[in-house]
Short mmCIF file of C-alpha atoms and ligand atoms in Angstrom, two decimals:
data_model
loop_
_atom_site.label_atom_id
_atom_site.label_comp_id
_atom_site.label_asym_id
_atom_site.label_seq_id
_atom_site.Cartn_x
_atom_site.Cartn_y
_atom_site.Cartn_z
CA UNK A 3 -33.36 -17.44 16.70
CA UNK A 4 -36.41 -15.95 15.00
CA UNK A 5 -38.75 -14.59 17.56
CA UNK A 6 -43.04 -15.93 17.57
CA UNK A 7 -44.95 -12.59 15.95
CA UNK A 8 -41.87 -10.62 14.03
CA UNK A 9 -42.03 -11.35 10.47
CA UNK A 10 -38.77 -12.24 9.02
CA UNK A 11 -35.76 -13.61 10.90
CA UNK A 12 -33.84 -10.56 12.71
CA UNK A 13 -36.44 -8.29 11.98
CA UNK A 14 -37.80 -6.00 15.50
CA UNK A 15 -40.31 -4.79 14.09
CA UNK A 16 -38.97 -2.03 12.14
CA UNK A 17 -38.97 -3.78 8.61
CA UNK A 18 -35.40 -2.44 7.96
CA UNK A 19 -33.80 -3.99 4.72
CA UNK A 20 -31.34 -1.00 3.33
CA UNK A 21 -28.46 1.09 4.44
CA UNK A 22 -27.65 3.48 2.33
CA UNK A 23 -24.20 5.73 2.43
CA UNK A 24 -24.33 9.09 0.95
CA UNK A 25 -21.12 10.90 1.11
CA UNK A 26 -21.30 14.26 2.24
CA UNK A 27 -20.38 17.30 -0.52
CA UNK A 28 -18.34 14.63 -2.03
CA UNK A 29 -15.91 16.64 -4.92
CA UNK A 30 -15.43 19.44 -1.95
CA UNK A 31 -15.00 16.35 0.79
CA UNK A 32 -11.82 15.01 -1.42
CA UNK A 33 -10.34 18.30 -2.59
CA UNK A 34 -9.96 19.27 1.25
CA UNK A 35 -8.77 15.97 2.16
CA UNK A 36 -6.27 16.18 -0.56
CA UNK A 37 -5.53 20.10 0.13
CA UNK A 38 -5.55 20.65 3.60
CA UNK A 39 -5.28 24.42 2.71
CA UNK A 40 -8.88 24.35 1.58
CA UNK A 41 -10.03 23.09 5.07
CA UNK A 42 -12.65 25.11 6.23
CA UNK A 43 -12.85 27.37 3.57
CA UNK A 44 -16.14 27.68 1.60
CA UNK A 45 -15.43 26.06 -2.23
CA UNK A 46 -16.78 24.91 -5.08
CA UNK A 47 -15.35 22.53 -7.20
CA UNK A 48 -16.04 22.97 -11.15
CA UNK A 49 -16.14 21.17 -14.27
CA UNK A 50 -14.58 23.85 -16.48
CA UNK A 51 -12.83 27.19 -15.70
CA UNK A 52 -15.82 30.11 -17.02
CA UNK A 53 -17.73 31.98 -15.53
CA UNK A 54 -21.19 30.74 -16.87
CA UNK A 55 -20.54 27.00 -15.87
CA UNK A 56 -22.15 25.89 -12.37
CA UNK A 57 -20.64 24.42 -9.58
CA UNK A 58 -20.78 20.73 -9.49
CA UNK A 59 -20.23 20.52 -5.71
CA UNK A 60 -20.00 23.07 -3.18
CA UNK A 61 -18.24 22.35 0.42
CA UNK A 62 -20.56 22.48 3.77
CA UNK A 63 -19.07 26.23 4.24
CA UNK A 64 -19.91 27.38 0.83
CA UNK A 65 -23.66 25.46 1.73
CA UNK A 66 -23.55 27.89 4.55
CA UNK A 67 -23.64 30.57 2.35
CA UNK A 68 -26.18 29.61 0.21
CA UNK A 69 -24.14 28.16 -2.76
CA UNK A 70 -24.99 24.32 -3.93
CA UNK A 71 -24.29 22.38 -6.51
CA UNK A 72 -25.66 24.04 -9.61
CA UNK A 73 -25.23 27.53 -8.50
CA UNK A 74 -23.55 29.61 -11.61
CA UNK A 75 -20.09 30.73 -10.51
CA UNK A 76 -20.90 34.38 -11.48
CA UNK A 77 -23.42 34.07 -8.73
CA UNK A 78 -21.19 32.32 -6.24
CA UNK A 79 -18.68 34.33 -6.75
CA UNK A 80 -20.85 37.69 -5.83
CA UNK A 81 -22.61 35.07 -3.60
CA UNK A 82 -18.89 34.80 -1.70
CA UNK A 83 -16.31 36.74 -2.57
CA UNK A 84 -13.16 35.16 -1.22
CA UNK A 85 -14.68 31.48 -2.73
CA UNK A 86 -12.11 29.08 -3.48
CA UNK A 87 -13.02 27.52 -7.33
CA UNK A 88 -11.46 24.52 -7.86
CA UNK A 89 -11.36 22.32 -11.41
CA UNK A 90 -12.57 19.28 -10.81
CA UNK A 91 -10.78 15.75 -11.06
CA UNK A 92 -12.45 13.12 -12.01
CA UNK A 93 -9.61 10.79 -11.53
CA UNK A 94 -9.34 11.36 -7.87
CA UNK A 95 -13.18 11.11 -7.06
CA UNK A 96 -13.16 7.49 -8.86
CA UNK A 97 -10.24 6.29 -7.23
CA UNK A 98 -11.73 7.81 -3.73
CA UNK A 99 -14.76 5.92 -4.60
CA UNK A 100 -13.00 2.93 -5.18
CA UNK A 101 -11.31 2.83 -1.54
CA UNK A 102 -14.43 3.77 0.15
CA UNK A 103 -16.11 0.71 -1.70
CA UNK A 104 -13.60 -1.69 0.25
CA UNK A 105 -13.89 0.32 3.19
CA UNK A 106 -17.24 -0.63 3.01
CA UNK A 107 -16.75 -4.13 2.31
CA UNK A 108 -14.66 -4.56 5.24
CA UNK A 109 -18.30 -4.10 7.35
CA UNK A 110 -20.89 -5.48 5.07
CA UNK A 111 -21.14 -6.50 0.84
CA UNK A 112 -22.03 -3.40 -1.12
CA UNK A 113 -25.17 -4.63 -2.78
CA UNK A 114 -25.50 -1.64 -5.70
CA UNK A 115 -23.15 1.33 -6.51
CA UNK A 116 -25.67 4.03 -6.83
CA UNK A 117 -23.68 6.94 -8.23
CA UNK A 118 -19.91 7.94 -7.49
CA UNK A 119 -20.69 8.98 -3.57
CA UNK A 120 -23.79 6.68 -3.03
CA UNK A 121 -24.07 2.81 -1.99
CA UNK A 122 -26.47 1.01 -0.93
CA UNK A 123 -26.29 -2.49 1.44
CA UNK A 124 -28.52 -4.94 2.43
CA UNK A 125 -29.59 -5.38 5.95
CA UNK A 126 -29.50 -9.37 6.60
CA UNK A 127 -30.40 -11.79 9.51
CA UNK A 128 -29.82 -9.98 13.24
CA UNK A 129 -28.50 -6.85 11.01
CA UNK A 130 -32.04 -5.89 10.53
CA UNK A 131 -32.54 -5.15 14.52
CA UNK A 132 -32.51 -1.46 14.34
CA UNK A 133 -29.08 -1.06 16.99
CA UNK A 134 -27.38 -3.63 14.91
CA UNK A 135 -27.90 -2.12 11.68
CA UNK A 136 -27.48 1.71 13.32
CA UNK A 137 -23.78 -0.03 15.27
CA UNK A 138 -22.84 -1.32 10.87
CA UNK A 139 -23.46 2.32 10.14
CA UNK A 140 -21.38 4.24 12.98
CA UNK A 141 -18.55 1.43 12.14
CA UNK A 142 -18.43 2.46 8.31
CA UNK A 143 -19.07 5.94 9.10
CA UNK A 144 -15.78 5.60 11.82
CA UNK A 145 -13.71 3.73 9.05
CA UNK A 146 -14.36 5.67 6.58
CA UNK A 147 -12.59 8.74 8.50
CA UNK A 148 -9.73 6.45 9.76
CA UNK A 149 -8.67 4.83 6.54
CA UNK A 150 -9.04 7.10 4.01
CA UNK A 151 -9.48 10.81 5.35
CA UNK A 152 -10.88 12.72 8.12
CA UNK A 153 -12.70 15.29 5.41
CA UNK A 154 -14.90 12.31 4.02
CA UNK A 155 -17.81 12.64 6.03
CA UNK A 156 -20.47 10.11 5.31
CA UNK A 157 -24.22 9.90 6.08
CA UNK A 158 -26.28 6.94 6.79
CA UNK A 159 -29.90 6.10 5.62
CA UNK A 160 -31.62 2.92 7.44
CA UNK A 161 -35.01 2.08 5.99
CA UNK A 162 -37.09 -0.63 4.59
CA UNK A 163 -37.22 0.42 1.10
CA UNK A 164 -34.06 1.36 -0.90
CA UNK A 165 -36.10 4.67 -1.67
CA UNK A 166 -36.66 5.39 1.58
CA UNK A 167 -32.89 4.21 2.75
CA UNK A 168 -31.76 7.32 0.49
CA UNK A 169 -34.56 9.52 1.49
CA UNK A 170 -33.16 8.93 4.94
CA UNK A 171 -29.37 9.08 4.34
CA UNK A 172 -30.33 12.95 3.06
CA UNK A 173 -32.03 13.89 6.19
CA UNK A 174 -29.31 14.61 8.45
CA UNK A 175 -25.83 15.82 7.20
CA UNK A 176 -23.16 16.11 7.73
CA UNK A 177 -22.20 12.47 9.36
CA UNK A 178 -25.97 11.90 10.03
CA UNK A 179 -27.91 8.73 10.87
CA UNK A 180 -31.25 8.72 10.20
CA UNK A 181 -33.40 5.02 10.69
CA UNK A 182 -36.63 5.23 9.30
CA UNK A 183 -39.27 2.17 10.79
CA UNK A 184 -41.93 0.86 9.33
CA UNK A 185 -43.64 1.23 12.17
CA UNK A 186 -43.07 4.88 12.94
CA UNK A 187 -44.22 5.63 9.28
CA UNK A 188 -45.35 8.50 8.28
CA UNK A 189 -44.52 9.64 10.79
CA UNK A 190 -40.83 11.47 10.62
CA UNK A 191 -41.86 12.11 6.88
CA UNK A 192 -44.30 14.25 7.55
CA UNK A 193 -41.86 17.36 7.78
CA UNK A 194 -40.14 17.10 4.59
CA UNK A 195 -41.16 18.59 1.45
CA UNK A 196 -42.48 16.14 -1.99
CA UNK A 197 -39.45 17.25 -3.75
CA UNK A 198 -37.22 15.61 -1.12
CA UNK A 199 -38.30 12.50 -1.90
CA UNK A 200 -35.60 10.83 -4.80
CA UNK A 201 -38.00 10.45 -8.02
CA UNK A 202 -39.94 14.11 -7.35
CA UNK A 203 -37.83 16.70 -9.22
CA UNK A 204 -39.09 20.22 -10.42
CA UNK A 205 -41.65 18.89 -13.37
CA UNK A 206 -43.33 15.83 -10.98
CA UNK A 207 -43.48 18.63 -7.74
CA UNK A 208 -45.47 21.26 -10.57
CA UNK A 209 -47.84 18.22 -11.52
CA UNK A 210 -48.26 17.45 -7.96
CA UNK A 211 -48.76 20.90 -6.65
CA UNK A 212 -51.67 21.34 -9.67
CA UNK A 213 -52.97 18.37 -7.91
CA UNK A 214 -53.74 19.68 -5.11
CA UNK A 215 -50.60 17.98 -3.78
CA UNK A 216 -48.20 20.19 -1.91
CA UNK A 217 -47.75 18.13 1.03
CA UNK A 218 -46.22 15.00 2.37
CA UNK A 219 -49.13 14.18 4.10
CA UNK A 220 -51.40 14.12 0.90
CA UNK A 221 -48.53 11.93 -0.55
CA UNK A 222 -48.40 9.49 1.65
CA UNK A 223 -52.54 9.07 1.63
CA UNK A 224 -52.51 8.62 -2.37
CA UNK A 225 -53.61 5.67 -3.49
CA UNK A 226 -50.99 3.26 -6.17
CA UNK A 227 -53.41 3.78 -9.08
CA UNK A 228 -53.59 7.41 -8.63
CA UNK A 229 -49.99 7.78 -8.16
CA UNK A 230 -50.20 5.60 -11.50
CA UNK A 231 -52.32 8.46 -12.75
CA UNK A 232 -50.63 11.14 -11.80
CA UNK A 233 -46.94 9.89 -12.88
CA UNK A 234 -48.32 8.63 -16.01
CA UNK A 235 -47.49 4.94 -15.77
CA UNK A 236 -46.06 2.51 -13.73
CA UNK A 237 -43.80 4.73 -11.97
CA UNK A 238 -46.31 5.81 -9.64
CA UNK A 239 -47.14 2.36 -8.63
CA UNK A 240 -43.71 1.75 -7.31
CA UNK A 241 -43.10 5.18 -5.74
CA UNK A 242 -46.20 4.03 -4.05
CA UNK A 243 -44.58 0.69 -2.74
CA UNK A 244 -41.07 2.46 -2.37
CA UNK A 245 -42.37 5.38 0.08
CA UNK A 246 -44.24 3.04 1.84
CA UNK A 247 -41.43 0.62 2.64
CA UNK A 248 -41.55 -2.07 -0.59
CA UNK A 249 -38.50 -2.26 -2.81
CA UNK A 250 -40.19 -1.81 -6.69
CA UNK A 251 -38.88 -4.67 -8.98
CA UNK A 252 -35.48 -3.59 -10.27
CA UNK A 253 -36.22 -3.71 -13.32
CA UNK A 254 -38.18 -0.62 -13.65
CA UNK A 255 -35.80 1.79 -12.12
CA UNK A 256 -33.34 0.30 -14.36
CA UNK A 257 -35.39 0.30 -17.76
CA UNK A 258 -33.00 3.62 -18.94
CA UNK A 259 -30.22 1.93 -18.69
CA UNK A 260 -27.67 1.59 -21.99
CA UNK A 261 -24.70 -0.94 -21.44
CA UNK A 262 -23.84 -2.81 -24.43
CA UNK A 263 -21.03 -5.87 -23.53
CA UNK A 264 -19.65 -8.65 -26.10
CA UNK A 265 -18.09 -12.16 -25.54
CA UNK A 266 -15.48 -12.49 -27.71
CA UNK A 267 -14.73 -14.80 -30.19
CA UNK A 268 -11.01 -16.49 -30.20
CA UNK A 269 -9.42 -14.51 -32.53
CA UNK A 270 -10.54 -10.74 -30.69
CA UNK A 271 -9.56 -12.41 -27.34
CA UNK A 272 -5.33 -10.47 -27.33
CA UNK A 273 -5.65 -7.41 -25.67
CA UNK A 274 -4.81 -5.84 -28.65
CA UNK A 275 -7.64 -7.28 -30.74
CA UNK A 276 -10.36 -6.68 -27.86
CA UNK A 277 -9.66 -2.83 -27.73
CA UNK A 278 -11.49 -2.09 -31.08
CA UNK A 279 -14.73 -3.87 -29.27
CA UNK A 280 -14.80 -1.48 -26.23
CA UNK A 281 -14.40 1.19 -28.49
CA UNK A 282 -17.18 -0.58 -30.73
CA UNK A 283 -19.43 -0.97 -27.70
CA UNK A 284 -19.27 2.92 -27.05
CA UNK A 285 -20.00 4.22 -30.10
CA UNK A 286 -23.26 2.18 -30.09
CA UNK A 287 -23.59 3.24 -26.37
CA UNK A 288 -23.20 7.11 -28.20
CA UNK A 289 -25.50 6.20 -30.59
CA UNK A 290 -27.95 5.14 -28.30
CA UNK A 291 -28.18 8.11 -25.89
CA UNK A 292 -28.24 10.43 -29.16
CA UNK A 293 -31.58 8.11 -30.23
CA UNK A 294 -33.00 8.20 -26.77
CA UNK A 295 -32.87 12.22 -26.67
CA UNK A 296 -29.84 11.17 -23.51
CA UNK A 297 -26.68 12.66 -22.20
CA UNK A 298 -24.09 10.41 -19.62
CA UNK A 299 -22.31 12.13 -16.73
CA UNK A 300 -20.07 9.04 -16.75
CA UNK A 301 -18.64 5.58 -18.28
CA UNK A 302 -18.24 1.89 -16.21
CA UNK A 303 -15.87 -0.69 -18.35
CA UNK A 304 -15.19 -3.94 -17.02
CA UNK A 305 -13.29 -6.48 -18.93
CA UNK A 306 -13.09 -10.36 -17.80
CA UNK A 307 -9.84 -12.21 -18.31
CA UNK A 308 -9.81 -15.81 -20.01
CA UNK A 309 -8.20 -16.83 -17.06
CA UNK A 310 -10.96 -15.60 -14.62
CA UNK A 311 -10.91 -12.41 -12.56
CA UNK A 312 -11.94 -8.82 -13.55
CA UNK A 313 -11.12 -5.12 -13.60
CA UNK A 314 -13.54 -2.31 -14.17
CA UNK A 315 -12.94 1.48 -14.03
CA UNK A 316 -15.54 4.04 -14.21
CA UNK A 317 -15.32 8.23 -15.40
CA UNK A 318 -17.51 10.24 -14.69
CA UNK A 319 -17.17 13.70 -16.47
CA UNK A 320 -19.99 16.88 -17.49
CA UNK A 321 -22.83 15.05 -19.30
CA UNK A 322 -22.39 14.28 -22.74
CA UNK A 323 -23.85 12.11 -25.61
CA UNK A 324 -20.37 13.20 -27.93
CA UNK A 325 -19.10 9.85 -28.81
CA UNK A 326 -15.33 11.76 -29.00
CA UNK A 327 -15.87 12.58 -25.48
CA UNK A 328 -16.97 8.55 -24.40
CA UNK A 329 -14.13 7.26 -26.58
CA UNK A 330 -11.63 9.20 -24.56
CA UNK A 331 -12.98 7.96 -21.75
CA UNK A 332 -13.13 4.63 -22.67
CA UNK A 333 -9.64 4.49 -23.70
CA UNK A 334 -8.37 6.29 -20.61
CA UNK A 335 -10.07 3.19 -18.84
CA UNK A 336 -9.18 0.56 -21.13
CA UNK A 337 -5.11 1.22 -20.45
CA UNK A 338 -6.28 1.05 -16.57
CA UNK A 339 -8.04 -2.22 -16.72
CA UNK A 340 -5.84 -4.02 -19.18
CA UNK A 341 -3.06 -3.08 -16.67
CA UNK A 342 -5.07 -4.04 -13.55
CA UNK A 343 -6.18 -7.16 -14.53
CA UNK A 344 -2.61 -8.65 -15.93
CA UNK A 345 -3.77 -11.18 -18.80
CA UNK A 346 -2.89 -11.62 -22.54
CA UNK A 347 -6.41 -12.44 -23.33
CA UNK A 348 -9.54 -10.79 -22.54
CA UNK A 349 -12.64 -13.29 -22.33
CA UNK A 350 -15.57 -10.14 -22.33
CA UNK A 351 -16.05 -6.53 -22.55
CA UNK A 352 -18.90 -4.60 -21.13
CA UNK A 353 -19.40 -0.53 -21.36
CA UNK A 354 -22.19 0.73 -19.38
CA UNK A 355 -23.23 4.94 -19.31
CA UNK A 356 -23.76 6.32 -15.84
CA UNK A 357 -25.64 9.62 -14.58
CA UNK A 358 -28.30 9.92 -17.17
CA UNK A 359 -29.92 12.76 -17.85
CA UNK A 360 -32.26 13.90 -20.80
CA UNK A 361 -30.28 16.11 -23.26
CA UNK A 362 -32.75 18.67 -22.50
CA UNK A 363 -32.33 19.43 -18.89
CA UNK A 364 -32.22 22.67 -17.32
CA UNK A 365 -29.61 22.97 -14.72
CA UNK A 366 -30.12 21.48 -11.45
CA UNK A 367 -33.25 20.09 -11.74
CA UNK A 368 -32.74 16.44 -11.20
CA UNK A 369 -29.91 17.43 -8.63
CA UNK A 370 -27.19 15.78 -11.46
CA UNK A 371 -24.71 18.02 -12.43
CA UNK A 372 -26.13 20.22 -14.98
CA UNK A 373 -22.64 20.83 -17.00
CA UNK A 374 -22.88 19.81 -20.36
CA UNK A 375 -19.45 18.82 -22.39
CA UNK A 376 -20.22 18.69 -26.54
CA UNK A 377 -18.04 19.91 -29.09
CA UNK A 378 -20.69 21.55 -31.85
CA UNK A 379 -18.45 20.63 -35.19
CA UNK A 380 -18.90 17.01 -33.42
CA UNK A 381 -22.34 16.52 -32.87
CA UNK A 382 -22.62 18.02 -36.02
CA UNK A 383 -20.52 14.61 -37.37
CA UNK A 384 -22.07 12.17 -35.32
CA UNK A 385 -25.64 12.91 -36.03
CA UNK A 386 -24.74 13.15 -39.53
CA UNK A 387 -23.30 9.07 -39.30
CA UNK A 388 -26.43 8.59 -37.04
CA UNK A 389 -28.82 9.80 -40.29
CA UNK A 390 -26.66 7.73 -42.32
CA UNK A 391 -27.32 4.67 -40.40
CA UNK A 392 -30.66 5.35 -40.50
CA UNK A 393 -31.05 5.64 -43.74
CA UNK A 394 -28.89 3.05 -45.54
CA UNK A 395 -28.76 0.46 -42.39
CA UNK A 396 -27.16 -0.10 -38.82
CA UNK A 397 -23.67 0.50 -38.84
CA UNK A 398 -23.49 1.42 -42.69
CA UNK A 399 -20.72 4.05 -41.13
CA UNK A 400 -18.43 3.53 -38.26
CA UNK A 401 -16.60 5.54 -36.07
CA UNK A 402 -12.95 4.04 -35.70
CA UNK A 403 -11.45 -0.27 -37.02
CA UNK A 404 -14.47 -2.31 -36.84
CA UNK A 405 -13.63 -5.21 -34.86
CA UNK A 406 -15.53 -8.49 -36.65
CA UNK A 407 -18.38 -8.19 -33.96
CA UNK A 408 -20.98 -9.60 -36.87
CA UNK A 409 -20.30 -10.62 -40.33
CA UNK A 410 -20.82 -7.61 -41.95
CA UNK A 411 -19.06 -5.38 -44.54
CA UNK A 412 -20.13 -1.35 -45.20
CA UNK A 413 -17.84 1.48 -45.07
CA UNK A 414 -15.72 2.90 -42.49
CA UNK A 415 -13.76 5.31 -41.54
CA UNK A 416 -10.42 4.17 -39.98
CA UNK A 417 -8.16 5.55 -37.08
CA UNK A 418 -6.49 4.48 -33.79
CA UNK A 419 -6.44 7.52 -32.06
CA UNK A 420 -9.20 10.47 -31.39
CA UNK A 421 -9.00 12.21 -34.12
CA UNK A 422 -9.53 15.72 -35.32
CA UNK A 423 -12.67 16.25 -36.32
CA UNK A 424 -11.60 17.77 -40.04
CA UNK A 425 -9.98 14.33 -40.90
CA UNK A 426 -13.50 13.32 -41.41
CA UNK A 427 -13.67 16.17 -44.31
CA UNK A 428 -10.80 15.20 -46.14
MG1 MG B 520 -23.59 12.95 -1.59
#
């Protein structure tokens, strides 16, 4: 029963709408789970074995030490000497991901899949009572330990805004719970710093701090058109509305997006026909992140059966705009789903890039992981094809069997398999 003078039904007061899981030092989190010998014991997990790479996670008792993700392993390793370094595996973390996902479920829907260790859920009805909602997040938290490992520590965000949710979910680790009320605002944001905030990396904190704008306090007393000024656009309207407890309309945050999917026609439905078009929809997803100056950290594929039902699989893997890389990926996945989801025919096919980053970012500063996986003789290729394209028309060249997506005929160069890149010389 709604109560006379709260605003919408369950609501105390607090306007709380989001509950946001972050896992804690997830890469580290798994490997100990999986290696109990590396309980305890400061490591960092790593995306290739040299020296010069950086650590794409770091456990909490290599964060003791100073070490995070994007410290170089040259300086972690004089940072710690007896450091374990461990090579990341991507496999694991997704299929970790995927069992804390129904773990999840089995308390409340996961409304968005914000990266491999974040989710985010909506608050409905009597959830939205602050104990209720704090009670959902103990429960996951508890489950999470029970069913799948008692490494994977989890923190909670509670907040009105999805912003502020994750905000929240970073301000106590590890196994925090941090609730954030509209009512209490500013108030327990007052001691963070503007770079804490999701959205404020290294450039935005610079053009702040030439502001004028060092602290939270001045933040918070901006007004939306000269956060509009200061971001340069409509971003600073909605971090406006985000940090002070409005969700932004999704489609902004989402506008850098690149997901390309196809419905396919009768005769590309057999498995066997439908690979070429997930292979298709990732070179133009390659294509794409080359044109938009972008690199992906990962890959989603879902396919949908003719007979209903679904499987998708997601990679993630060091950022990368080398189509070789995504098709690897993609086929890695497509053997996965086409397994999973048991069907002759495949009804649609949908490849979406994850972890964006712009190709020219410095390590660390937008908190992704800063390792970078391109071959040079490739990129060398593919932006060759891309000028081609560019010059004599889309998809004059292809990479790989070009399924009959559009009634078009232009060269190609043929193979089933990733090939070597001198092939393409011959
Ligand atoms: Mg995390």
């Amino acid at each position: 029963m709604q109560k006379a003078g709260t605003g919408q039904a369950g609501d105390d007061g607090g306007g709380l709408k989001w509950l946001y899981l972050d896992m804690n030092a997830f890469f580290a989190s798994c490997e100990q789970q999986m290696r109990p010998e590396l309980r305890r014991r400061p490591l960092i997990v790593v995306p290739v074995r040299s020296d010069y790479t950086c650590a794409i996670a770091a456990s909490a008792e290599a964060k003791a030490l100073g070490i995070k993700t994007g410290t170089q392993v040259k300086l972690a390793k004089q940072m710690c000497p007896g450091l374990a370094i461990v090579d990341a595996r991507p496999d694991l973390y997704v299929d970790i991901h995927h069992r804390i996902l129904d773990v999840v479920d089995t308390v409340m829907p996961v409304e968005k899949v914000c990266s491999i260790d974040e989710v985010a859920c909506l608050l409905m009805g009597p959830q939205r009572h602050e104990a209720a909602a704090r009670a959902l997040g103990h429960r996951i938290q508890k489950r999470i330990l029970e069913r799948i490992g008692e490494c994977l520590t989890a923190s909670i965000g509670i907040a009105p805004s999805r912003m502020l949710a994750k905000t929240a979910a970073d301000m106590m680790k590890p196994l925090g719970m941090t609730v954030l009320r509209m009512d209490h605002l500013p108030g327990p944001l007052l001691g963070l710093e503007v770079d804490d905030f999701p959205g404020i990396g290294a450039a935005m904190k610079g053009r702040l701090f030439k502001a004028g704008i060092s602290e939270v306090r001045q933040l918070w007393h901006l007004s939306p058109s000269r956060m509009r000024q200061l971001w340069g656009g409509i971003g600073g309207d909605n971090f406006w509305y985000a940090l002070h407890g409005v969700d932004p309309p999704e489609t902004v945050t989402e506008r850098h997006s690149i997901s390309h999917s196809h419905v396919l026609a009768s005769e590309l439905r057999p498995v066997e026909a439908a690979r070429p078009v997930a292979r298709r929809l990732t070179v133009k997803c390659g294509t794409r992140l080359r044109r938009m100056g972008l690199r992906c950290g990962g890959l989603h594929l879902s396919i949908r059966g003719t007979a209903s039902g679904r499987a998708q699989a997601e990679r993630v893997f060091p950022a990368t705009s080398d189509t070789f890389r995504l098709l690897e990926a993609i086929d890695d996945m497509w053997h996965q789903c086409v397994g999973a989801l048991n069907q002759p025919r495949i009804q649609k096919v949908s490849v979406t890039c994850l972890r964006m980053i712009p190709a020219d970012t410095p390590p660390d500063l937008f908190g992704y992981s800063p390792a970078v996986q391109e071959d040079g003789r490739h990129m060398k290729l593919l932006k060759a094809l891309d000028g081609l394209n560019e010059r004599f028309g889309k998809d004059r060249v292809s990479i790989g069997p070009r399924p009959k997506l559009h009634d078009f005929v232009g060269a190609k160069i043929a193979f089933n398999r990733v090939p070597e890149v001198e092939e393409f010389w011959e």
